[in-house]
Coordinates of C-alpha atoms in Angstrom, one line a residue:
X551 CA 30.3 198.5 10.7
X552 CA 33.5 199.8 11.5
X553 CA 36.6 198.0 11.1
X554 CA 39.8 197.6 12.9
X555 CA 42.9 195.7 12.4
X556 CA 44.9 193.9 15.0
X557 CA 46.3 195.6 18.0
X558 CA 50.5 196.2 17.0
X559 CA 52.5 194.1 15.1
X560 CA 51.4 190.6 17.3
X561 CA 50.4 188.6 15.5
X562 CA 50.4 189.7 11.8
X563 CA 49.9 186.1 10.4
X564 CA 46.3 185.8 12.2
X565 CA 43.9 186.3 8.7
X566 CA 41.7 189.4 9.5
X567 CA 38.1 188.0 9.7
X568 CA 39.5 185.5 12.0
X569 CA 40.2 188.5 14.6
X570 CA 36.8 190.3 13.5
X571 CA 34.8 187.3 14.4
X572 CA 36.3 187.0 17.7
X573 CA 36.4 190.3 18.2
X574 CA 32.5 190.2 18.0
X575 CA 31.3 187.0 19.4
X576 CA 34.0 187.5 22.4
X577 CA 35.7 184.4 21.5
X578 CA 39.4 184.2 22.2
X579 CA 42.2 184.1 19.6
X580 CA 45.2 181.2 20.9
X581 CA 48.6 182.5 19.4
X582 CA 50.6 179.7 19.5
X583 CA 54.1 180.6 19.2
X584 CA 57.1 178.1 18.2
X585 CA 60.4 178.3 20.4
X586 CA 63.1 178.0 17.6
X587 CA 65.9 178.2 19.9
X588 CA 68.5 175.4 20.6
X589 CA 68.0 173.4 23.6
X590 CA 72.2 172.5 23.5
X591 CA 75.4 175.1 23.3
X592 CA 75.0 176.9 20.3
X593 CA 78.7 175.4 19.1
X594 CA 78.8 177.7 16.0
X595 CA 79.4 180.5 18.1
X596 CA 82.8 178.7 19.8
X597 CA 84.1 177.0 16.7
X598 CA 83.7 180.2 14.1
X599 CA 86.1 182.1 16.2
X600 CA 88.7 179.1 16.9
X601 CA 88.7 178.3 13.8
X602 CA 89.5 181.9 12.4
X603 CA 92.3 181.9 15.2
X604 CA 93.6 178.7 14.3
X605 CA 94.0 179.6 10.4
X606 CA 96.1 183.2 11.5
X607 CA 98.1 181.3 13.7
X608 CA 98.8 178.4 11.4
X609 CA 99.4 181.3 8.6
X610 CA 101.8 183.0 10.9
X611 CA 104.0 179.9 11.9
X612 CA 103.8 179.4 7.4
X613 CA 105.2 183.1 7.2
X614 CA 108.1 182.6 10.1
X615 CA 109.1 179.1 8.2
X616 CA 109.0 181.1 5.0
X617 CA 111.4 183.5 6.5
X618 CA 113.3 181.2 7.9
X619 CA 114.2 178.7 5.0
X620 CA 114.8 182.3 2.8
X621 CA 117.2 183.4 5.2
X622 CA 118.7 180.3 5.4
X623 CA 118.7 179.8 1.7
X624 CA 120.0 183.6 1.4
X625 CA 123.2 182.7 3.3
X626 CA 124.0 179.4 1.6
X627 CA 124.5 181.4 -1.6
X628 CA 126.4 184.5 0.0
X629 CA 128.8 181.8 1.1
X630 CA 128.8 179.6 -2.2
X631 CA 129.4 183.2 -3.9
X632 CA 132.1 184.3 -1.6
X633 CA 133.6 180.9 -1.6
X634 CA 134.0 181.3 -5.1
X635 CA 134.8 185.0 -5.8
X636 CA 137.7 185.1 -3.5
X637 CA 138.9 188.3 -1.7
X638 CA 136.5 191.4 -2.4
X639 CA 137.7 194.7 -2.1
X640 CA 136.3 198.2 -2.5
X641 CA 138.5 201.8 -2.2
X642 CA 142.0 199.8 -1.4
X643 CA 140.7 197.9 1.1
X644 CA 140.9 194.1 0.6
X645 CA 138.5 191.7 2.7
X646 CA 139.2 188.0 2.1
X647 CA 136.1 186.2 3.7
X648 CA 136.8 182.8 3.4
X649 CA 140.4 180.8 3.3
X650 CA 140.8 178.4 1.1
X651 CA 142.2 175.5 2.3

């Protein structure tokens, strides 16, 4: 008796004397396959992407108040400093920055 396997890669799961013995009494083999996929919008492919989008932008906006509040912070002790070092002068050249009242 010579033996032969199933046709491809259908059906791989289908146990082999199953196909043999409709294979030789010409009985027919039902596959049934399951439909896995979502009836409804797959929201996982939307939401991934926003929320990626959302995090850089809320991490950019973090960055730019950062900046901001150093810059702002940066100034407040050049002037505190200059307030209280008086005139500064380099080569001759006097520059008094702030007057004191």
């Amino acid at each position: 008796m010579h033996r032969t396997d199933p046709p491809g890669h259908l059906a791989p799961h289908i146990p082999a004397d199953v196909y043999h013995r409709a294979q030789a009494t010409g009985q027919p083999v039902v596959i049934v396959i399951h439909d896995t996929t979502p009836a409804s919008f797959p929201w996982q492919k939307l939401l991934i992407p926003l929320a990626i989008a959302g995090a850089a932008t809320l991490g950019t906006w973090g960055v730019v108040a950062a900046l901001c509040w150093l810059m702002d912070v940066a100034a407040h002790t050049a002037t505190v400093i200059a307030g209280v070092a008086g005139p500064i002068g380099a080569g001759g050249i006097t520059l008094k920055l702030f007057a004191k009242k």
